[in-house]
Short mmCIF file of C-alpha atoms in Angstrom, two decimals:
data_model
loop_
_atom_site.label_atom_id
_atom_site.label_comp_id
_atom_site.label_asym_id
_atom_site.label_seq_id
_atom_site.Cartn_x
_atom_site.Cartn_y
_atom_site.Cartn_z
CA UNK A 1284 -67.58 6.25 -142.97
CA UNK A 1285 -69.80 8.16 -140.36
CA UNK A 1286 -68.22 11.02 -139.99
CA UNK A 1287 -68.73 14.09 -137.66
CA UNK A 1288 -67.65 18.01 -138.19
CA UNK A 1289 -67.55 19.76 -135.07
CA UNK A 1290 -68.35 23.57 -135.40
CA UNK A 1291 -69.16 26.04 -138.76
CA UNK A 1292 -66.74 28.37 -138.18
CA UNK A 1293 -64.46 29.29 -140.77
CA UNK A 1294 -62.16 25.79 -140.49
CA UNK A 1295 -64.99 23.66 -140.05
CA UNK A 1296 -67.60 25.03 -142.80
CA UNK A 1297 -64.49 25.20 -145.13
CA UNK A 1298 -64.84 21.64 -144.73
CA UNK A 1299 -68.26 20.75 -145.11
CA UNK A 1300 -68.42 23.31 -148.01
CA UNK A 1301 -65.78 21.21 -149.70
CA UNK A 1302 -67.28 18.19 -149.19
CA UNK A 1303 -69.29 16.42 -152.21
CA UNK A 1304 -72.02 13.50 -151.79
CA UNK A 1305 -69.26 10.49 -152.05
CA UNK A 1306 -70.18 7.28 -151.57
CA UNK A 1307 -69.45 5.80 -148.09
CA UNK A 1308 -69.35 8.84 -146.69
CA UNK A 1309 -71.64 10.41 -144.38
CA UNK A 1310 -71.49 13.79 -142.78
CA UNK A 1311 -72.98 15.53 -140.26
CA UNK A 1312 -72.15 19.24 -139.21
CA UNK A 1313 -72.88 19.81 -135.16
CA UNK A 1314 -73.05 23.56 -134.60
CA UNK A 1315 -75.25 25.74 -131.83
CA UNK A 1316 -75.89 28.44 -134.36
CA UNK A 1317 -78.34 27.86 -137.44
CA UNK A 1318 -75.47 30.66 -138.98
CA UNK A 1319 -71.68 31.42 -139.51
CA UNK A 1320 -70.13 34.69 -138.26
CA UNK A 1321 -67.31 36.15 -140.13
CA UNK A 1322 -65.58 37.00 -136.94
CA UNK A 1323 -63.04 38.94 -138.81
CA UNK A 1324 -65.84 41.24 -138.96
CA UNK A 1325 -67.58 41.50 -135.46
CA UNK A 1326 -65.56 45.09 -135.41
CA UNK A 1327 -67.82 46.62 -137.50
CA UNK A 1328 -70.78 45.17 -135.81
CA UNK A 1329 -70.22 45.96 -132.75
CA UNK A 1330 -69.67 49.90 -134.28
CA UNK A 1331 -72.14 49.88 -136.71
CA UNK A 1332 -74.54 47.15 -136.55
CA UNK A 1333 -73.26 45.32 -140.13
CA UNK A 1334 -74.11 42.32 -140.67
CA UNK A 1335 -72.15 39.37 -140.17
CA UNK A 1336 -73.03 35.88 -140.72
CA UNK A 1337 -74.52 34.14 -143.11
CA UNK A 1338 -77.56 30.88 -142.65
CA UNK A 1339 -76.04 27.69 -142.92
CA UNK A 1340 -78.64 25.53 -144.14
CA UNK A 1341 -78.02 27.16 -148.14
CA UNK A 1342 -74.29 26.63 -147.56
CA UNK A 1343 -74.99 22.84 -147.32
CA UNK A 1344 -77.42 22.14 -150.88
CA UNK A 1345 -75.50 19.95 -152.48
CA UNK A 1346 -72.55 19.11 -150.18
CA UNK A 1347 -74.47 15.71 -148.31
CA UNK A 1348 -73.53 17.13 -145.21
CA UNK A 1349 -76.74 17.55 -142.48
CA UNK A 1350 -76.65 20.20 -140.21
CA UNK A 1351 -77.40 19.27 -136.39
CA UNK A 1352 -78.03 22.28 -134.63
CA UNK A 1353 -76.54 21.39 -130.64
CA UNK A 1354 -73.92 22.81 -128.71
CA UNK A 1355 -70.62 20.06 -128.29
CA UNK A 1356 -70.14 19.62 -124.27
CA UNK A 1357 -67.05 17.41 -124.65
CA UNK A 1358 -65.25 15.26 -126.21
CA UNK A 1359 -64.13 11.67 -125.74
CA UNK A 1360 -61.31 10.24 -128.28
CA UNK A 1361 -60.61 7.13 -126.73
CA UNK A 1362 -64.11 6.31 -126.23
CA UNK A 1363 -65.08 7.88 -129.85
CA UNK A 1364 -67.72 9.65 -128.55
CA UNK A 1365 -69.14 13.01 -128.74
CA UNK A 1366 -71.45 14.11 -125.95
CA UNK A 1367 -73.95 17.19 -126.38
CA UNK A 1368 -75.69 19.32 -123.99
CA UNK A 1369 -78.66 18.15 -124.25
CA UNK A 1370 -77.27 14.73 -123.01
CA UNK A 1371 -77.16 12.77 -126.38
CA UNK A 1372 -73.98 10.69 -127.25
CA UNK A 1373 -72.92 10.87 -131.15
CA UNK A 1374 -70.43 8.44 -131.88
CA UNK A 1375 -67.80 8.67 -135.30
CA UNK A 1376 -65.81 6.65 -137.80
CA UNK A 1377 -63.85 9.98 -138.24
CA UNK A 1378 -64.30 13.14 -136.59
CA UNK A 1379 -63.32 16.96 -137.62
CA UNK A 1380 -62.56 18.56 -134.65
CA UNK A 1381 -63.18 22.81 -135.56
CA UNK A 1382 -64.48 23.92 -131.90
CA UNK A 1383 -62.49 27.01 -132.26
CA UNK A 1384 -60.91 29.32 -129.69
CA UNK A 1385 -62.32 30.96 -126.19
CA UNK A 1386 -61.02 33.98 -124.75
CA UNK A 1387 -57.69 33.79 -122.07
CA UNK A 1388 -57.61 36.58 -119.49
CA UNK A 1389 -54.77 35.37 -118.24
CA UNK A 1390 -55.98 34.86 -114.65
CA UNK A 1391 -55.83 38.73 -114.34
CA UNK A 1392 -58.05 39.90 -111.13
CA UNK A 1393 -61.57 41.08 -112.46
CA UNK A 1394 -61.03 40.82 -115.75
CA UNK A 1395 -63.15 37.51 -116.74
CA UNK A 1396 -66.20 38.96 -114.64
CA UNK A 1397 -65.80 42.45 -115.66
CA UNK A 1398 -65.39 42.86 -119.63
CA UNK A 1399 -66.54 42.07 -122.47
CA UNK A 1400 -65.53 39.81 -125.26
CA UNK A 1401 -65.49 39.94 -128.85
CA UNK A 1402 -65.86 36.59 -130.37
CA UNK A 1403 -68.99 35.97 -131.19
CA UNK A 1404 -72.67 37.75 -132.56
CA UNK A 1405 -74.50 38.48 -128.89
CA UNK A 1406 -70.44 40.17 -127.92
CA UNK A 1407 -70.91 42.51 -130.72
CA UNK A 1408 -74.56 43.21 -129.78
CA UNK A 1409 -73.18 44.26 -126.17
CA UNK A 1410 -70.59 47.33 -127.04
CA UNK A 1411 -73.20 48.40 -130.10
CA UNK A 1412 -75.74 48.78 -127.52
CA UNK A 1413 -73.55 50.26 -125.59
CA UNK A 1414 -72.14 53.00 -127.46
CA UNK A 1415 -75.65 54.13 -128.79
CA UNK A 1416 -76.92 54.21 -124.81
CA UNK A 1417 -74.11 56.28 -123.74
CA UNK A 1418 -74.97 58.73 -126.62
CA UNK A 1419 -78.68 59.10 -125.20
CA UNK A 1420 -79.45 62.34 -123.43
CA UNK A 1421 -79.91 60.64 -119.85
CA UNK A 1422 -77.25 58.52 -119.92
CA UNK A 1423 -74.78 59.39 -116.62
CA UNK A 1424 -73.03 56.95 -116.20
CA UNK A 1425 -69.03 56.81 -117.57
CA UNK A 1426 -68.95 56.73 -120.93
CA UNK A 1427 -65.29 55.70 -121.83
CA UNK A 1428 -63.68 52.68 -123.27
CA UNK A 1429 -61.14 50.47 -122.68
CA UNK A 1430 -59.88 47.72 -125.02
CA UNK A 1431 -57.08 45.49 -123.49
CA UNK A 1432 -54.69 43.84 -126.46
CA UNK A 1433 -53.06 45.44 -129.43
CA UNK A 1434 -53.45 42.82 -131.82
CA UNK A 1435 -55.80 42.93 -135.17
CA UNK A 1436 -58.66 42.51 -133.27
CA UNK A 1437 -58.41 45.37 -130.51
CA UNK A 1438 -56.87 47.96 -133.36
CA UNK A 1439 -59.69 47.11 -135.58
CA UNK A 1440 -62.35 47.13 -133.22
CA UNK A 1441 -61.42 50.80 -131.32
CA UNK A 1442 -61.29 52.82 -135.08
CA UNK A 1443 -64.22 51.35 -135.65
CA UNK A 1444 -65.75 52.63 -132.39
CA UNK A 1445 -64.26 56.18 -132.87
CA UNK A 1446 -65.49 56.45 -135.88
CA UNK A 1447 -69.17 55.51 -135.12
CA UNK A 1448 -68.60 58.25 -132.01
CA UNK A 1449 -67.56 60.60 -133.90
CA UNK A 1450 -70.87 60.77 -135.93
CA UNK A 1451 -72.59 60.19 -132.64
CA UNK A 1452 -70.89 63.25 -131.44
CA UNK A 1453 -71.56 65.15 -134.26
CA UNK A 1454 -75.33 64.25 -134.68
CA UNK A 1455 -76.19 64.27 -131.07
CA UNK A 1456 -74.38 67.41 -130.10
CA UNK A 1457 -72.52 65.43 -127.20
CA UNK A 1458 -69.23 65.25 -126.03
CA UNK A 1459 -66.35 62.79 -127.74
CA UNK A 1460 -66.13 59.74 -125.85
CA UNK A 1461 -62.41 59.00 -124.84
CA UNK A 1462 -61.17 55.21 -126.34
CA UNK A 1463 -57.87 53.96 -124.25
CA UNK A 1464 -55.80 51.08 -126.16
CA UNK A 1465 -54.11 49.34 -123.77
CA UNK A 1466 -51.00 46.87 -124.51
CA UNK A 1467 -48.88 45.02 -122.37
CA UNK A 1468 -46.11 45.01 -125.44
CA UNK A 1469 -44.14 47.50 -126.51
CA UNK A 1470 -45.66 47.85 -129.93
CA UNK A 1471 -49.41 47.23 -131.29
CA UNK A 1472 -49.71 45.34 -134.20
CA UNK A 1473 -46.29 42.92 -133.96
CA UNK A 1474 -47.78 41.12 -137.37
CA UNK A 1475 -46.88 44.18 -139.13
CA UNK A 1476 -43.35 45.53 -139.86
CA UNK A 1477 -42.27 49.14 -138.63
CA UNK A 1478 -43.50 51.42 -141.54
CA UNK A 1479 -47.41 49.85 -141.86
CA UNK A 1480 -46.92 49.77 -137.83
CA UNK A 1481 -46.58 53.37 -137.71
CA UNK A 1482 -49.18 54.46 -140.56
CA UNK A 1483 -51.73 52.50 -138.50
CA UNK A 1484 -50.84 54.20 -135.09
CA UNK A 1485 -50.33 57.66 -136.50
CA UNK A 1486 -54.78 56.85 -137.70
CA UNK A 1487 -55.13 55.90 -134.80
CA UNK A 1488 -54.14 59.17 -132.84
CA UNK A 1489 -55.83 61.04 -135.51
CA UNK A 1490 -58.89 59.45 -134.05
CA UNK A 1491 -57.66 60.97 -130.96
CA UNK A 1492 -57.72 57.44 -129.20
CA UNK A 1493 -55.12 57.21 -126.45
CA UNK A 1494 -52.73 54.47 -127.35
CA UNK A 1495 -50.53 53.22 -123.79
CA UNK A 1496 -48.07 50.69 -124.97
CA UNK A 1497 -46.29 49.11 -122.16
CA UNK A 1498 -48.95 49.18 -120.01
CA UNK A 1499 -50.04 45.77 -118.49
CA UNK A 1500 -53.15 46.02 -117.47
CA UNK A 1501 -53.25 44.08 -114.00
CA UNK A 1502 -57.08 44.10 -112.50
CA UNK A 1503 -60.38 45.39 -113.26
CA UNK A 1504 -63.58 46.29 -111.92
CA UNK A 1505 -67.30 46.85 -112.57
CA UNK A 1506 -66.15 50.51 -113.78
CA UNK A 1507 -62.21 50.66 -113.89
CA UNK A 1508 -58.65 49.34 -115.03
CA UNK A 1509 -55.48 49.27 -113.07
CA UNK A 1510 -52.64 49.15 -115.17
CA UNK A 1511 -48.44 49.00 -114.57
CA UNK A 1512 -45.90 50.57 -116.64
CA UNK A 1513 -42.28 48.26 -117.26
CA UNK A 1514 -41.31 50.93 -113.83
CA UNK A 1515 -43.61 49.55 -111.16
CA UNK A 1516 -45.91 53.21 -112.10
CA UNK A 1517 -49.62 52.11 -112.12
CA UNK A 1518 -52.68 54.21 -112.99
CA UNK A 1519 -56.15 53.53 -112.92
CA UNK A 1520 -58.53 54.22 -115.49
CA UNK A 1521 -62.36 54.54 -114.85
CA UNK A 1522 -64.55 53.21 -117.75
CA UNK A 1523 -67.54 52.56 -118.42
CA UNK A 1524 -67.37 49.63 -120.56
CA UNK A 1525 -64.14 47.29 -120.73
CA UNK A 1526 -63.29 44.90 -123.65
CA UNK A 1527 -60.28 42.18 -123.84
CA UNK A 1528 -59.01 41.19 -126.84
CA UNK A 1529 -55.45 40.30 -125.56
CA UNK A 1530 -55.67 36.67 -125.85
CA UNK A 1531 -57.15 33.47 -126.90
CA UNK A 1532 -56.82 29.42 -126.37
CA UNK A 1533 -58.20 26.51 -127.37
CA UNK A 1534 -61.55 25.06 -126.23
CA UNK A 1535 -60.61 22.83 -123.50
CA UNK A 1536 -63.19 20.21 -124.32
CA UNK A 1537 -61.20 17.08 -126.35
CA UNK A 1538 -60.33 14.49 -123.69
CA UNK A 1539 -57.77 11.76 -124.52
CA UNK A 1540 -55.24 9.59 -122.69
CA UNK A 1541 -52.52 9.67 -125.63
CA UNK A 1542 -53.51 13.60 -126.49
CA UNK A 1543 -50.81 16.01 -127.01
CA UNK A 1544 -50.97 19.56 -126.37
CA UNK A 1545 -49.16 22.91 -126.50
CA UNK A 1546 -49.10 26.32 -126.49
CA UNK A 1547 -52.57 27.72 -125.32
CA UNK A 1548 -54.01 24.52 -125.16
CA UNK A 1549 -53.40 23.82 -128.75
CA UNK A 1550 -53.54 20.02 -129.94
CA UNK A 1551 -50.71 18.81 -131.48
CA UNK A 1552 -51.35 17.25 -134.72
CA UNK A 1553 -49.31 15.35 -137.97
CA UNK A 1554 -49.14 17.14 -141.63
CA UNK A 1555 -51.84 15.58 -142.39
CA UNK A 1556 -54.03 17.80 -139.91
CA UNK A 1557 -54.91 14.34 -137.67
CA UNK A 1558 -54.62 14.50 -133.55
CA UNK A 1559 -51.21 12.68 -132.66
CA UNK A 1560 -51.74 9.19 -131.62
CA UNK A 1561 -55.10 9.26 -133.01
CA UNK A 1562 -55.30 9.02 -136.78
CA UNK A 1563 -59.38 8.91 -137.07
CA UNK A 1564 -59.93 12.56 -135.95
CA UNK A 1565 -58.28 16.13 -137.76
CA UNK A 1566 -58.09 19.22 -135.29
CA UNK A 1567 -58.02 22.25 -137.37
CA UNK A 1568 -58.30 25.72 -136.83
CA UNK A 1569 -57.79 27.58 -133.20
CA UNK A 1570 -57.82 24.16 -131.89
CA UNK A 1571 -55.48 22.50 -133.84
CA UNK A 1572 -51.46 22.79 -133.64
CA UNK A 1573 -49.96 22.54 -136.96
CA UNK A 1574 -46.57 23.47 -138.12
CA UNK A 1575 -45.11 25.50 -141.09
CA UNK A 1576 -42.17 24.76 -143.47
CA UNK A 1577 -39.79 26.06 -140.77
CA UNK A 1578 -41.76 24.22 -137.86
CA UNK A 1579 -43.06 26.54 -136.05
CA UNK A 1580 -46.75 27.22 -134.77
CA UNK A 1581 -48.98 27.85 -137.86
CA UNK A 1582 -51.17 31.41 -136.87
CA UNK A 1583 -54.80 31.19 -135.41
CA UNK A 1584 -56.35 32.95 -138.39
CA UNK A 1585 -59.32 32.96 -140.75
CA UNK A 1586 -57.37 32.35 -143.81
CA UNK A 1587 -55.25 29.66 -142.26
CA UNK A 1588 -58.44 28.12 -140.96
CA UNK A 1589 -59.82 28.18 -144.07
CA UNK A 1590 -57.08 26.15 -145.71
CA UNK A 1591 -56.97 23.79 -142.96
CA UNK A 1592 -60.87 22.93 -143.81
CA UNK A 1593 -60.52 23.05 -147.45
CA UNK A 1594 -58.33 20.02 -147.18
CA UNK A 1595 -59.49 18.09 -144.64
CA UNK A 1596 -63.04 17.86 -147.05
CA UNK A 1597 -60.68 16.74 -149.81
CA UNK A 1598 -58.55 14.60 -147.58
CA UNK A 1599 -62.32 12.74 -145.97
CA UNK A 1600 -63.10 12.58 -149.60
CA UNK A 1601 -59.75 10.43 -150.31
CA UNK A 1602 -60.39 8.33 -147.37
CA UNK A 1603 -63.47 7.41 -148.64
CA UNK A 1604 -62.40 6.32 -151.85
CA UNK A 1605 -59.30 4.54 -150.46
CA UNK A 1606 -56.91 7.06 -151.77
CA UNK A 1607 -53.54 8.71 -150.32
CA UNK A 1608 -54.16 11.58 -148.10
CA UNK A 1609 -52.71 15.03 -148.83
CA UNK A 1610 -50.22 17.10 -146.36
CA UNK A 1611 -50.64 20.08 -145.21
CA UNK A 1612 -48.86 23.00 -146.70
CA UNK A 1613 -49.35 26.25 -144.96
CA UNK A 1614 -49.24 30.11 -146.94
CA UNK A 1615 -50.18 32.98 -145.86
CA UNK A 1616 -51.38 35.35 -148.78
CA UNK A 1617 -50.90 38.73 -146.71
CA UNK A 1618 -52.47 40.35 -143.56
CA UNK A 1619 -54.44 43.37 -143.83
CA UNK A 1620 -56.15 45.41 -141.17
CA UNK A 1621 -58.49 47.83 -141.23
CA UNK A 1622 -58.46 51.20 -139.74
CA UNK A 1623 -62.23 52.35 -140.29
CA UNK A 1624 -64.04 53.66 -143.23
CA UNK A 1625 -62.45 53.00 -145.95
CA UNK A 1626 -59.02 53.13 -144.61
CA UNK A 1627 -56.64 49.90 -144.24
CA UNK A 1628 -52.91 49.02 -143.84
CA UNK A 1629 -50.94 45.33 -144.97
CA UNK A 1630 -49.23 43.37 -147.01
CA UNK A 1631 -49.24 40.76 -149.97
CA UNK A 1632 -46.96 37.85 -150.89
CA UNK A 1633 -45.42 38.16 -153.81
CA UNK A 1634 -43.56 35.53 -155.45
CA UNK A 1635 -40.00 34.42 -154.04
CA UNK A 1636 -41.08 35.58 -150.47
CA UNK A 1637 -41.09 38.96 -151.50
CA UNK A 1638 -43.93 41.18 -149.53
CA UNK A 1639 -45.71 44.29 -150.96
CA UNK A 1640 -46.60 46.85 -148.71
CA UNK A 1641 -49.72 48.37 -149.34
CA UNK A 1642 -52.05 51.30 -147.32
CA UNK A 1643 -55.08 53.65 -147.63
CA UNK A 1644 -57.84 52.83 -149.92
CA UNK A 1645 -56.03 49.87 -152.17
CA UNK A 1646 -55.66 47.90 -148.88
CA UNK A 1647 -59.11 48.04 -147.58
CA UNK A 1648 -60.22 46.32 -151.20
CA UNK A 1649 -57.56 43.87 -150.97
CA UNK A 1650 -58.91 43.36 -147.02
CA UNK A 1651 -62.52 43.38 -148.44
CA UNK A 1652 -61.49 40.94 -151.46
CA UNK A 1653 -59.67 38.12 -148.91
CA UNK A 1654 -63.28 38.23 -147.68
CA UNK A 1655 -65.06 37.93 -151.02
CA UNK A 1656 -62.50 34.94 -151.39
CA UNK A 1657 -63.98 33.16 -148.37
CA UNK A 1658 -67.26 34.03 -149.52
CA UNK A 1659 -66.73 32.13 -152.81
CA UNK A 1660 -64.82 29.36 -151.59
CA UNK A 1661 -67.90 28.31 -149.15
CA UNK A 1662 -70.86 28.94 -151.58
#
């Protein structure tokens, strides 16, 4: 059963992590990095430099999966092939399909050309270097930031930033740097509920960053933002370095005549994790479409992703012994983000549905310990 995993990020090395030398089954992990990121983490190193990924090639003693380092340039499902950039043509028995998610900016004017990203390593690289070079003594230029989208990512990733200016500020002698947070929505953080909501927005004016809900930001330039209040008011905001977070969607890469899609580009798939109308090849993670209890859109997140992976290796593992596969039974253990330092707001499931609220100090170990969770599951 020649089987082919398509990307190490966290759904796709959950899988080849899980998998065990089985006979009849044969693996092979494509991915264009020799590394994972844990890009639940690119916040803090695009602040502060931290390290995060981890080699693959470790990850994989003992699994029987090989590791083919290539980049995936599309995908053919009714011809069961899987072309690379470097022109070679892998073909599959089954196929794991965990390409993951690219950024959507929404077709706003600018905004592609103009900011930056923050999904992978070389993204995080760009605003560190960025924030140290506008803390040099010649620097001239603008020396503001805008993040577009109030989600986990963009709240993470600007008290991360003030915090790293304010020690630049402090140990340079220079000016603060002004941080805008800019949300279409009328809230940041809609995962939380109003109390954690508010702890996390009252940090984040402590940090003095300048938080403009209802603001859809409409174009951008090489050193600006125009954005519209819910009243037709627009402002623009000079900048020297923009960053969108606002939005993701699947890698449009998977090519099929009976494939379904939805929602940001999102393949449609059965509870057992496989495309619809095509029962050789699982789409999990960002890519992937799956349904909870009450039948609505499973999140795109690292823990979900994770689960997704960890049974698709068992689920390859049953196919190649013949046995039943498994469904898929989505739960999501809590949601925790983190403020800087050592400061954190979420929540934990409890049993019967019940939630625990939890802030400060206690929630960025329980953040840190969903991440030492990963970390074990995949060694």
């Amino acid at each position: 059963m020649k089987t082919l995993i398509l990307g190490a990020g966290y759904a796709g090395l959950a899988v080849a992590t899980k998998l065990k030398p089985t006979p009849g089954l044969e693996a092979l992990l494509v991915e264009q990095n020799a590394y994972h990121t844990f890009e639940t983490r690119l916040h803090e190193a695009a602040a502060h430099n931290t390290p995060v990924t981890l080699p693959l090639t470790p990850l994989l003693r003992g699994t029987g999966v090989h590791l083919e380092q290539a980049q995936v340039e599309n995908v053919n499902l009714d011809e069961r092939e899987v072309t690379l950039k470097d022109g070679r043509v892998l073909t599959y028995d089954k196929l794991v399909v965990g390409l993951g998610s690219v950024t959507n900016f929404y077709r706003i004017p600018g905004l592609a050309e103009n900011a930056a990203e923050l999904k992978q390593l070389s993204d995080a690289d760009e605003i560190f270097n960025f924030i140290n070079r506008v803390y040099s003594s010649d620097y001239t230029g603008n020396r503001d930031i805008v993040v577009g989208g109030a989600g986990l990512t963009g709240v993470e990733l600007v008290t991360e930033l003030a915090q790293r200016a304010e020690v630049l500020s402090r140990e340079r002698g220079l000016p603060p740097i002004q941080i805008y947070l800019v949300e279409a929505g009328p809230k940041i953080l809609p995962v939380l509920d109003d109390a954690l909501r508010q702890k996390a927005e009252n940090t984040l004016r402590e940090y003095g960053i300048h938080i403009l809900v209802g603001h859809r930001l409409m174009s951008a330039t090489a050193d600006s933002v125009t954005v519209q209040t819910a009243d037709g008011q627009q402002q623009v905001i000079p900048a020297g370095k923009i960053i969108w977070t606002g939005g993701i969607q699947a890698r449009d890469i998977v090519r099929g005549e009976r494939l379904e899609k939805g929602p940001g580009g999102r393949i449609a798939v059965d509870e057992f994790l496989r495309a619809k109308n095509y029962p050789d090849v699982f789409v999990i993670g960002d890519m992937g479409l799956a349904l909870n209890q009450e039948g609505k859109p499973v999140p795109t997140t690292a823990q979900h992703a994770g689960q997704q992976g960890r049974l698709t290796g068992k689920n390859l593992m049953r196919l190649a012994k013949g046995e039943e596969l498994e469904p898929y039974e989505p739960t999501t253990l809590g949601e925790f983000v983190s403020l800087g330092g050592l400061m954190a707001v979420g929540w934990m499931k409890l049993p019967w549905n019940q939630k625990l609220a939890i802030t400060g100090g206690l929630a960025h170990v329980m953040k840190r310990a969903s991440e030492w969770r990963w970390r074990a599951s995949i060694d």
